XYZ file of C-alpha atoms in Angstrom:
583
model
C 100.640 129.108 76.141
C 102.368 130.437 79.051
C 99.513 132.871 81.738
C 101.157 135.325 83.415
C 100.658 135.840 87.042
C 99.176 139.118 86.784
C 96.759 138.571 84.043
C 95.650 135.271 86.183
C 95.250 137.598 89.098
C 92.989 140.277 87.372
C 90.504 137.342 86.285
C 90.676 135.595 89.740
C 89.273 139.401 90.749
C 86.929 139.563 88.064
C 85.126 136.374 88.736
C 84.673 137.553 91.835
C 85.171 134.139 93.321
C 88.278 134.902 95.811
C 88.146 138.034 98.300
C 90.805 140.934 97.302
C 92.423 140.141 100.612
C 92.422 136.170 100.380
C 94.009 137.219 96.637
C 96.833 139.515 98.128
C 97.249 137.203 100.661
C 98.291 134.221 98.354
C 100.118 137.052 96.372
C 102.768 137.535 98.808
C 103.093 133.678 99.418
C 104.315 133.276 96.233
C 106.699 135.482 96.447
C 108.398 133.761 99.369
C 107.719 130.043 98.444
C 107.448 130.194 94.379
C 104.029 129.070 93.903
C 101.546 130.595 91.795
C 98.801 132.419 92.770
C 96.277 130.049 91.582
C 97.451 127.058 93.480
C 98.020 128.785 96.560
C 94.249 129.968 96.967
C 93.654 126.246 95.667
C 95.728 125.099 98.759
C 93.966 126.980 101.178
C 90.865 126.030 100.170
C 89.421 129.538 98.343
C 89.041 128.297 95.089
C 88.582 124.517 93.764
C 90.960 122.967 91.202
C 88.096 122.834 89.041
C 87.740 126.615 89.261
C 91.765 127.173 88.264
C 91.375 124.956 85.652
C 88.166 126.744 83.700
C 89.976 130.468 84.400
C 92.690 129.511 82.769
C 91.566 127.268 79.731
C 89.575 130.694 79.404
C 92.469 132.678 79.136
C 94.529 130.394 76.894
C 91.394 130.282 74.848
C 91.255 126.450 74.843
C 87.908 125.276 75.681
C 86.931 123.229 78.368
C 84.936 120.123 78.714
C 83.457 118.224 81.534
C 83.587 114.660 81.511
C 82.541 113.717 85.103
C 78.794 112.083 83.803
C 79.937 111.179 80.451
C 79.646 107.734 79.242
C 82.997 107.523 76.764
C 82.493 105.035 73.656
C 85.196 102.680 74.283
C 86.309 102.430 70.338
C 87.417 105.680 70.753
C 88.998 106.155 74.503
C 90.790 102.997 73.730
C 93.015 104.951 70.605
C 95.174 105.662 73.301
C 96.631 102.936 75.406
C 95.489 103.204 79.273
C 99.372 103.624 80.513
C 99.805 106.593 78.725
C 96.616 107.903 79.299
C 97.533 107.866 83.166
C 100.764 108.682 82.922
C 100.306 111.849 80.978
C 96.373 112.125 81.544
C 95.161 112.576 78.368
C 91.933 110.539 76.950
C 90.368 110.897 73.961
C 86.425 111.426 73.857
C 85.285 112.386 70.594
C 86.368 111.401 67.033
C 85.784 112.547 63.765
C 87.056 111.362 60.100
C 89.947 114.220 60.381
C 90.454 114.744 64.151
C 90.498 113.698 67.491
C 89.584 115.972 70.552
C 91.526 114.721 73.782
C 90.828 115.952 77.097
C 93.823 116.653 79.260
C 95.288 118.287 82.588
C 97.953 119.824 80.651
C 97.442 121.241 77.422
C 101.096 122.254 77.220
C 102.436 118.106 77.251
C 103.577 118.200 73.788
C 105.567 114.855 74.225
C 101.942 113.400 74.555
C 99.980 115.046 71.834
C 102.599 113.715 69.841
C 102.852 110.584 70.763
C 98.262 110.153 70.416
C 98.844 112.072 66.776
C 101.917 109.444 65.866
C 99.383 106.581 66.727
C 96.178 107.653 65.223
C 97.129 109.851 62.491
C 94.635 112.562 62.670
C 94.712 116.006 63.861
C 94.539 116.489 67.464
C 92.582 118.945 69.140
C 93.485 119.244 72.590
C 90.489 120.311 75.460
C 91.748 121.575 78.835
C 89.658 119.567 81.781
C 89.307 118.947 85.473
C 91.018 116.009 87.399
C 87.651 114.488 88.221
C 86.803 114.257 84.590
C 89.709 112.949 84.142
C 89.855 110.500 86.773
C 85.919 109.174 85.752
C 87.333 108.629 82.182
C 90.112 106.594 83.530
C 87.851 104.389 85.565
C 85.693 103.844 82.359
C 89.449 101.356 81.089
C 88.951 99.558 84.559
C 85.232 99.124 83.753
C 86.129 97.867 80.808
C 88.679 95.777 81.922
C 85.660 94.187 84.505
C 83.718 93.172 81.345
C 86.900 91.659 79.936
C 87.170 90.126 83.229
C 83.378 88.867 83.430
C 84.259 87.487 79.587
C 87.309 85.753 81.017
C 85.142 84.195 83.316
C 82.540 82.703 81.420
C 84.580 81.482 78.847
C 87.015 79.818 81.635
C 84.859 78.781 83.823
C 83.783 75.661 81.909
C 87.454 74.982 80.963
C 88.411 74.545 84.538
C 88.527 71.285 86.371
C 86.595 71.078 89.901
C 89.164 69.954 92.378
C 88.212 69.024 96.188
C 87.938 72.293 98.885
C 88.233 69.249 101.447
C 91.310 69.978 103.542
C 92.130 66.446 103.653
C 92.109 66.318 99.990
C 94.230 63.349 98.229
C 95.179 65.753 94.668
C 98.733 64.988 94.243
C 101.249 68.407 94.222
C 102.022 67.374 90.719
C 97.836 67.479 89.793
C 97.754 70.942 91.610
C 100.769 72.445 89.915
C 99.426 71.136 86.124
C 96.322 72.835 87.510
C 98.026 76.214 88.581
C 99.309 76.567 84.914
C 96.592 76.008 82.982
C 95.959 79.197 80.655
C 92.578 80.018 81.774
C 93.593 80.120 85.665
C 96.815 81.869 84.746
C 94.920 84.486 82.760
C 92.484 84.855 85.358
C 95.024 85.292 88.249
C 96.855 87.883 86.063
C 93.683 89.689 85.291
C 93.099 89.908 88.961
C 96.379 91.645 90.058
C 96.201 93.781 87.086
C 92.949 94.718 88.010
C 93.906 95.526 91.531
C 97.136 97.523 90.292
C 94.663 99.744 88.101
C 92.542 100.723 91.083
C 95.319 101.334 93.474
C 94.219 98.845 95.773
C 96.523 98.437 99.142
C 95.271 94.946 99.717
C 93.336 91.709 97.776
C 91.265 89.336 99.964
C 89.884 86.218 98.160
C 87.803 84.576 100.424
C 85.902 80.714 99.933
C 82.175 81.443 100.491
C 79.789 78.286 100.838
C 78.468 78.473 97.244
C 80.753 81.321 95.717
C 84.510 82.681 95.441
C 84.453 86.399 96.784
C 87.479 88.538 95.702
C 87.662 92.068 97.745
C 90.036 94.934 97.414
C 90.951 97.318 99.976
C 90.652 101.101 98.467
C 91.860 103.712 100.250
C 91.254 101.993 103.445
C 87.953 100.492 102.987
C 87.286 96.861 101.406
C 85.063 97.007 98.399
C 83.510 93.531 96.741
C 85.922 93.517 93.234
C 83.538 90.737 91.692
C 82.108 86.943 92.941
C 83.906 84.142 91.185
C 82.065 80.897 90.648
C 83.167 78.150 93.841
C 84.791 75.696 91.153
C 87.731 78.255 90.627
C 89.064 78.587 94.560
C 91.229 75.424 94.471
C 93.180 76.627 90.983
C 93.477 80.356 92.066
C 94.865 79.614 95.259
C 96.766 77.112 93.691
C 98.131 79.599 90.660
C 98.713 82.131 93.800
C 100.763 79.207 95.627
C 102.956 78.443 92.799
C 103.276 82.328 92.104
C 104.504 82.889 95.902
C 106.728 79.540 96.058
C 104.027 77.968 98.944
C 103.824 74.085 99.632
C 100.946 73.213 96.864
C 99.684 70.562 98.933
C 99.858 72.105 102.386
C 96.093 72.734 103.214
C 95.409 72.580 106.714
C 98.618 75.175 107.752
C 98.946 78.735 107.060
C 101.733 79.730 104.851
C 103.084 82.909 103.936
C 104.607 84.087 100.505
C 105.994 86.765 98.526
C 106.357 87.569 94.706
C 106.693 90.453 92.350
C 105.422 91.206 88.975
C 105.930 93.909 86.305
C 103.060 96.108 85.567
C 103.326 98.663 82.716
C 107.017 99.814 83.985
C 105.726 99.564 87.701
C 107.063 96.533 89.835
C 104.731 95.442 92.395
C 105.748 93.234 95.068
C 102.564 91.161 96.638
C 103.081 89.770 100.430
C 101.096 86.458 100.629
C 99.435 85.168 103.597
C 96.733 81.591 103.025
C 94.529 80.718 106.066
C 92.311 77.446 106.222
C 89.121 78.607 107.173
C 85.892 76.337 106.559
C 85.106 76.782 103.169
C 88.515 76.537 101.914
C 91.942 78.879 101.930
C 91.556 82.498 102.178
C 94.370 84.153 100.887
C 95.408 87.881 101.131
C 97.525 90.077 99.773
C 99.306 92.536 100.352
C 100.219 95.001 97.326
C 103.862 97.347 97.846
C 105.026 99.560 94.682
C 108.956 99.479 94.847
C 108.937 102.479 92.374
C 107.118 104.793 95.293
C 109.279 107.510 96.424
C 110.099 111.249 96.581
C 107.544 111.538 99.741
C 108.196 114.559 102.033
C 107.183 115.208 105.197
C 104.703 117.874 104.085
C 103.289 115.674 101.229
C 102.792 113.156 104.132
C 100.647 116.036 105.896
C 103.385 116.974 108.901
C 103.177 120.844 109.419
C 104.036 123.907 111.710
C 105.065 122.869 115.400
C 105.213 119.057 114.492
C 106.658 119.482 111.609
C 109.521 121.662 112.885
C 110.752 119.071 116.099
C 111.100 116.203 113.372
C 113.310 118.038 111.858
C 115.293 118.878 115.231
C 115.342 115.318 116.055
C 116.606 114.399 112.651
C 119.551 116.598 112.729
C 120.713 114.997 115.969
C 123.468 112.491 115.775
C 121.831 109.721 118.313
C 118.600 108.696 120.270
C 115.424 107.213 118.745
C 112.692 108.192 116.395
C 109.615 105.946 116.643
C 106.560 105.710 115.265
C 103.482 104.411 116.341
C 99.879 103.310 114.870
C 98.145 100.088 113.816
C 98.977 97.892 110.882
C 98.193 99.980 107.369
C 98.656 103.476 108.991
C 101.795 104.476 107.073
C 104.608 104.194 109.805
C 106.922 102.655 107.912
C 106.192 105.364 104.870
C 107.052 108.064 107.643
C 110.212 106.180 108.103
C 111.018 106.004 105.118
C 110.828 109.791 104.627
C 112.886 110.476 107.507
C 115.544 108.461 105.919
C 115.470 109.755 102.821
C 116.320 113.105 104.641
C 118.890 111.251 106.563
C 120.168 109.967 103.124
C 123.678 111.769 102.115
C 126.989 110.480 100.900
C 128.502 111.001 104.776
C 126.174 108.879 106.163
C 125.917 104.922 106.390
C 122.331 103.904 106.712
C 121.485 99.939 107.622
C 118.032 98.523 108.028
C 116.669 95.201 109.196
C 113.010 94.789 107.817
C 110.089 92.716 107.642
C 109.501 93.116 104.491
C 111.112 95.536 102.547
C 108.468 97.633 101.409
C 110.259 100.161 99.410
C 114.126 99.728 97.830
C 115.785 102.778 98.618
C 119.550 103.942 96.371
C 122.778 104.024 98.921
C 120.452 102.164 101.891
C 122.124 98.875 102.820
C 117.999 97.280 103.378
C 118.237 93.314 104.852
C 114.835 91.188 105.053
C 114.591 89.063 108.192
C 114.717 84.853 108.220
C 112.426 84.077 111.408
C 112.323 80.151 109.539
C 116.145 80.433 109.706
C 116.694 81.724 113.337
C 117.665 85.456 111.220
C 115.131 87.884 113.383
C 115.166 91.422 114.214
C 117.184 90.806 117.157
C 120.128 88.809 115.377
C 119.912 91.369 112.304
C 120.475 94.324 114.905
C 123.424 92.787 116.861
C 125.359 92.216 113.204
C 124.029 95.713 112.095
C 125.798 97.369 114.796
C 128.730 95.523 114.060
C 128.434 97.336 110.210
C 129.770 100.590 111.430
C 126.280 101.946 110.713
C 125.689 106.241 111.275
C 121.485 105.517 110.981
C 119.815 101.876 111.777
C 115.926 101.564 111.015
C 114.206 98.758 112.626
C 111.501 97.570 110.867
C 109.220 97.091 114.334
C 110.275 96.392 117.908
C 107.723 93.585 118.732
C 109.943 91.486 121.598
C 111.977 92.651 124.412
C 115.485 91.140 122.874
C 114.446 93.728 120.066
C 113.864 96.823 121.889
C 116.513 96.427 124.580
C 118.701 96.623 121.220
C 117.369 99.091 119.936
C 117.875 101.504 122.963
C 121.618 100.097 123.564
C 122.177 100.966 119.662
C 120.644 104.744 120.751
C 122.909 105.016 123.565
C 126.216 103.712 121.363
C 126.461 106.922 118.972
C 123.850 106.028 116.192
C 120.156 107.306 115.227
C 117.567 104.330 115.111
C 114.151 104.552 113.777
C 111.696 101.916 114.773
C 108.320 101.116 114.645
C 105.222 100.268 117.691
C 101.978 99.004 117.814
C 100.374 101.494 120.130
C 97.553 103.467 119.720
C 99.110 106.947 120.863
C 102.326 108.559 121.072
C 102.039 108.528 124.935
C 101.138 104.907 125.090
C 104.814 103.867 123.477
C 106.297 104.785 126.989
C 104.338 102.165 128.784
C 104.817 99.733 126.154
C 108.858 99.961 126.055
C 108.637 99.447 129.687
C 106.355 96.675 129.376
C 109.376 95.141 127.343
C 111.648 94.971 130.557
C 112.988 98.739 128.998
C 114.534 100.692 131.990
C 112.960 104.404 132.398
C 116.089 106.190 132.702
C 117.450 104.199 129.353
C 114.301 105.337 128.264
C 114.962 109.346 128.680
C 118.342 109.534 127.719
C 117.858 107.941 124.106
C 113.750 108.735 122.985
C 113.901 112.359 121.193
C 110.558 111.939 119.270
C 107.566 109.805 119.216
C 105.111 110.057 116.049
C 101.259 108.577 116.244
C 99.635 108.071 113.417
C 96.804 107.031 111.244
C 95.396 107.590 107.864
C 92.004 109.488 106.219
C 90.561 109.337 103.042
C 91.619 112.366 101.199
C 88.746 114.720 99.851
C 88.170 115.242 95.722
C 87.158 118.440 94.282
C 83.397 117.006 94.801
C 83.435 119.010 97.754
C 81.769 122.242 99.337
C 81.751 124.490 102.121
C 79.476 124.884 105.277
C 79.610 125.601 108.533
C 78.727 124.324 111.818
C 76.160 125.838 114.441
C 76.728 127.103 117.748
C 75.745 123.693 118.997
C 77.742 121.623 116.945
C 81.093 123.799 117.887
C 80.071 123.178 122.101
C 80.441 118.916 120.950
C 82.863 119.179 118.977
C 84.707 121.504 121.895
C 84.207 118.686 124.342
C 86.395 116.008 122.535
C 88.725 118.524 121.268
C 90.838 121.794 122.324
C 89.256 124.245 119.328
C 91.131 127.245 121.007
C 94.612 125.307 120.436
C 93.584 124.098 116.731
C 92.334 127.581 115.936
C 95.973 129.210 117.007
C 97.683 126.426 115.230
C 95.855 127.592 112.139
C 96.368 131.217 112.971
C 100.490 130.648 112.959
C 99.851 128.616 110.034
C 98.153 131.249 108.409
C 95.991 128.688 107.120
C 93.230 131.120 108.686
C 93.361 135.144 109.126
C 93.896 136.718 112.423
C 91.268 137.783 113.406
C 88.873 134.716 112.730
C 86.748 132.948 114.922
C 85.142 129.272 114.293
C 81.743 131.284 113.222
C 83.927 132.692 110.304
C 85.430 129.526 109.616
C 84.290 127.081 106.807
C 84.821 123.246 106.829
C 84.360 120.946 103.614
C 81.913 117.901 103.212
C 81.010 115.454 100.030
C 78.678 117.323 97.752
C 75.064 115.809 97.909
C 74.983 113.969 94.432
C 78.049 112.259 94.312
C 77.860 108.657 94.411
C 78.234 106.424 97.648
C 81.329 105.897 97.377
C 83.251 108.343 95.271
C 84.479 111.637 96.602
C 87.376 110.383 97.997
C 90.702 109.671 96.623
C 93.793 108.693 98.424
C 94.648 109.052 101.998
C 96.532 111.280 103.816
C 98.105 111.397 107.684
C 97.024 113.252 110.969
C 99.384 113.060 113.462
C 100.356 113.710 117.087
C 104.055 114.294 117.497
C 105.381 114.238 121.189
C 108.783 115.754 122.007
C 110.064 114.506 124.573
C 111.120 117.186 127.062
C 112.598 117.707 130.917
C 108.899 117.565 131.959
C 108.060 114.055 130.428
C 111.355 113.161 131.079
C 110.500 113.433 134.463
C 107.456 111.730 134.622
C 108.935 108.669 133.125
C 111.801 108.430 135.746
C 108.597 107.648 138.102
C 106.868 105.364 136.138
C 104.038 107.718 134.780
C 100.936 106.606 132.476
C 100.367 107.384 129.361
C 97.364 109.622 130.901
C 99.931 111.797 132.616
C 102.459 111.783 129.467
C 99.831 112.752 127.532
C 98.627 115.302 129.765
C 101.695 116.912 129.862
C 102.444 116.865 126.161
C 99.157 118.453 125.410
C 100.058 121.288 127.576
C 103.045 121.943 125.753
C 100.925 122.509 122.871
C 101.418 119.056 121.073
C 98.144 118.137 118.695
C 96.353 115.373 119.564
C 95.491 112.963 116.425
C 91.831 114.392 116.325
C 93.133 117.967 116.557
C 94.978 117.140 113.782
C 92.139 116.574 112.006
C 89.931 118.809 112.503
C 93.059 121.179 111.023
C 92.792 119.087 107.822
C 89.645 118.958 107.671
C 89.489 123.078 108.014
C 91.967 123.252 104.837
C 89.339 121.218 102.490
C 91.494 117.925 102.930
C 89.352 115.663 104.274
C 85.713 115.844 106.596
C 84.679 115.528 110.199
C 82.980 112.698 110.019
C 86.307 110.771 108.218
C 88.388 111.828 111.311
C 86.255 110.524 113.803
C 85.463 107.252 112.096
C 89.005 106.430 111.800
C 90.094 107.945 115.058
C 86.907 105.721 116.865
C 88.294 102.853 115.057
């Protein structure tokens, strides 16, 4: 079942879909990084996974279906359980007295086939397909899952009792509690989270309406409506979600905030709970943090060349800071927790004070801050220097007790990590010293600063085209093209001799579904060193503008520069960049 490399290379040639050079090219890639041929010229953006996959079900002589438009009959896609159809992406799609045809990524997972032949007991004919099939056919258990949920609903909905949304509302905390466990509003609640967990949601929002209950989940950055609840079920939700998150039942007119974890399919899930009066009622939101999430790298995370290469200098140094910066939801903390896990060897005692601990980490000695207790970030980083630590992570320096710590810790022999809310690496300078931070503290401990923010990542519903004369000369005005098109030179991302005529950049194909074509996000950075010539300019109290300035001219990519180098490797689109970078 195994292809060699050069058989995959003479049909790559034959189809006549990659360039000899772009094929030689990847060629000698693989011989320095191990890769195969196929997935480098996927990588750069030559050929589409889609492609890959139909050259080499060819080869093995399996055949190949497509299952993007196909409507699955849910008798048979639900012979095998939806957990290990993810997990080993395998559905079944067509059925017949003696046999079962599955579609699947990888026709080589015997532990799989096994385990679908085991549970049906016919044969099992195994079809090699593309990820998008396979993701549509996935999403046809979460539509079924909705009309479950829509069933839930109807039958429940009579079943529950109508409590008062009035803030002032007399229902005891007992009433409320016998409420919160009542098996149609625990059902519901669990159907809810379950739901959310299925679709990879970051974030619920269930929001009182005048005459409705609306439930939203954030998807890759964007809040989509889940489903509208009837109005009688918002006191025994939030209720259900009170009791879940150990919240004061009765406590209406306050916000609260919560946490609680559940067990999905193997997965724990931690939810962060926030409740809000507003006038219809309590919203509540939450917040949705897999535990199990780890074995990021910096280049899975989307760091590369130049950038890339002065993390890891300032990693291997034995003091001074490493911050990030970026709003709420752009993956500073993930960055962090990268960097650690780089950080992370037996010789090396690594404390954290965090609010909250979004990921558990093995050998990391992670501690939540108590604000209701008088235990804050400031308290938790006095004792943690006490602990004899070699690396200290801050979760985020938001006062100036904090960051005055934090650049005393830098100064006393250990590396700390922290988080800002700025919008640009330049604009954490400013900030610091906004916090009563002195300059010259602030040269002698800040090696790196990281910006960040995330953008949808790009499906194989993609194609090529490129943009005119004209649309180069506006683009060129918000962006340095000659810098981004050397970057992708040294990269090799783009061959020597190219220009930005020559140069192809991706977009959504035309009939694919508002909505769809995206899956996952991804970073673009800016990552400013900080050298003799910044150095200098914050001894005098420079702006950001000047910072900036300078770091640009020592070849540091701005955030939208960043992009538009994604977006030239088929990763994401234009238009993505500049909607979150606008933002």
């Amino acid at each position: 079942m195994h292809i060699e490399e050069a058989q995959l290379k003479e049909f790559i040639l034959d189809s006549g879909l990659v360039s000899r050079g772009d094929v030689e090219v990847a060629e000698n890639e693989t011989k320095e990084t191990g890769i195969s041929i196929g997935k480098s010229l996927v990588n750069k953006g030559k050929m589409t996974e889609d492609d890959l996959r139909r050259m080499q079900a060819y080869i093995l002589g399996i055949p190949f279906v497509d299952l993007k438009n196909e409507k699955l009959p849910f008798d048979v896609l639900s012979l095998i359980p939806e957990p290990i159809a993810r997990n080993h992406n395998i559905v079944a799609f067509k059925k017949t007295d003696t046999s079962l045809e599955v579609a699947m990524l990888d026709t080589e997972d015997l532990t799989a086939i096994d385990f679908v032949k085991k549970k049906v007991g016919l044969k099992i004919l195994p079809r090699l397909t593309d990820a998008e099939s396979m993701k549509n056919a996935i999403l046809q258990y979460q539509k079924s899952l909705k009309a479950e949920f829509g069933d839930l609903i109807q039958k429940d909905a009579n079943a529950l009792k109508n409590i008062s949304d009035d803030p002032e509302g007399n229902a005891s905390e007992e009433d409320l509690r016998r409420l919160a466990d009542d098996v149609p509003v625990v059902r519901i609640v669990d159907t809810l989270l379950k739901h959310a967990i299925l679709q990879n949601a970051s974030d619920i929002h269930i929001e009182p309406q005048e005459k409705e209950l609306l439930v939203r989940y954030r998807l890759d950055g964007l809040l989509h409506d889940a489903m509208i609840l009837p109005k009688n079920m918002a006191g025994s939700i939030v209720a259900r979600i009170k009791v879940l998150s150990s919240l004061k039942l009765d406590e209406k007119r306050l916000p609260q905030d919560g946490r609680f974890k559940i067990d999905s399919d193997g997965e724990k899930v931690s939810f962060r709970v926030s409740s809000l009066p507003t006038y219809y009622g309590e919203k509540i939101v939450m917040r949705l943090l897999r535990e199990n999430v780890s074995g990021f790298t910096l280049e899975s995370l989307c760091f590369h060349g130049e950038g890339l290469e002065r993390i890891h200098d300032a990693v291997k140094s034995s003091t001074g800071m490493i911050l990030t910066t970026g709003p709420t939801g752009s993956g500073k903390t993930t960055t962090l927790y990268t960097v650690l896990d780089i950080l992370n060897t037996p010789d090396v005692n690594i404390s954290t004070i965090e609010d909250p601990i979004e990921y558990q980490m093995k050998r990391i000695n992670q501690t939540q801050v108590r604000p209701e207790i008088g235990f804050t970030f400031a308290n938790g980083l006095r004792t943690l220097v006490r602990q004899d630590p070699d690396v200290i992570m801050v979760g985020e320096i938001r006062d100036n007790e904090t960051a005055g710590l934090a650049v005393n810790a830098s100064l006393t022999g250990h590396v700390v990590l922290s988080t800002l809310h700025t919008n640009s690496a330049a604009g954490a300078i400013p900030r610091l010293m906004d916090m009563k931070v002195e300059p010259f503290l602030l040269v002698s401990t800040i090696n790196i600063i990281i910006a960040q923010r995330l953008v949808r990542k790009l499906t194989d519903q993609k194609e090529k085209y490129f943009l005119t004369k004209a649309e180069l000369e506006t683009l060129g005005r918000s962006v340095d093209l000659d810098k981004v098109l050397k970057a992708l030179k040294e990269e090799k991302v783009v061959g020597k001799s190219d220009d930005w005529s020559e140069i192809p950049f991706w977009r959504l194909k035309k009939d694919v579904p508002a909505g769809e074509g995206y899956s996952g996000r991804i970073g673009i950075h800016e990552i400013m060193k900080v050298s003799p010539a910044i150095k200098e300019v914050i001894l005098k109290s420079g702006t950001a503008d000047a910072i900036q300035e300078i770091a640009e001219k020592e070849g540091m990519l701005t955030m939208f520069e960043d992009g538009v180098f994604q977006a030239v490797q088929g990763l994401t689109t234009i238009e993505e960049v500049l909607r979150v970078i606008s933002e």
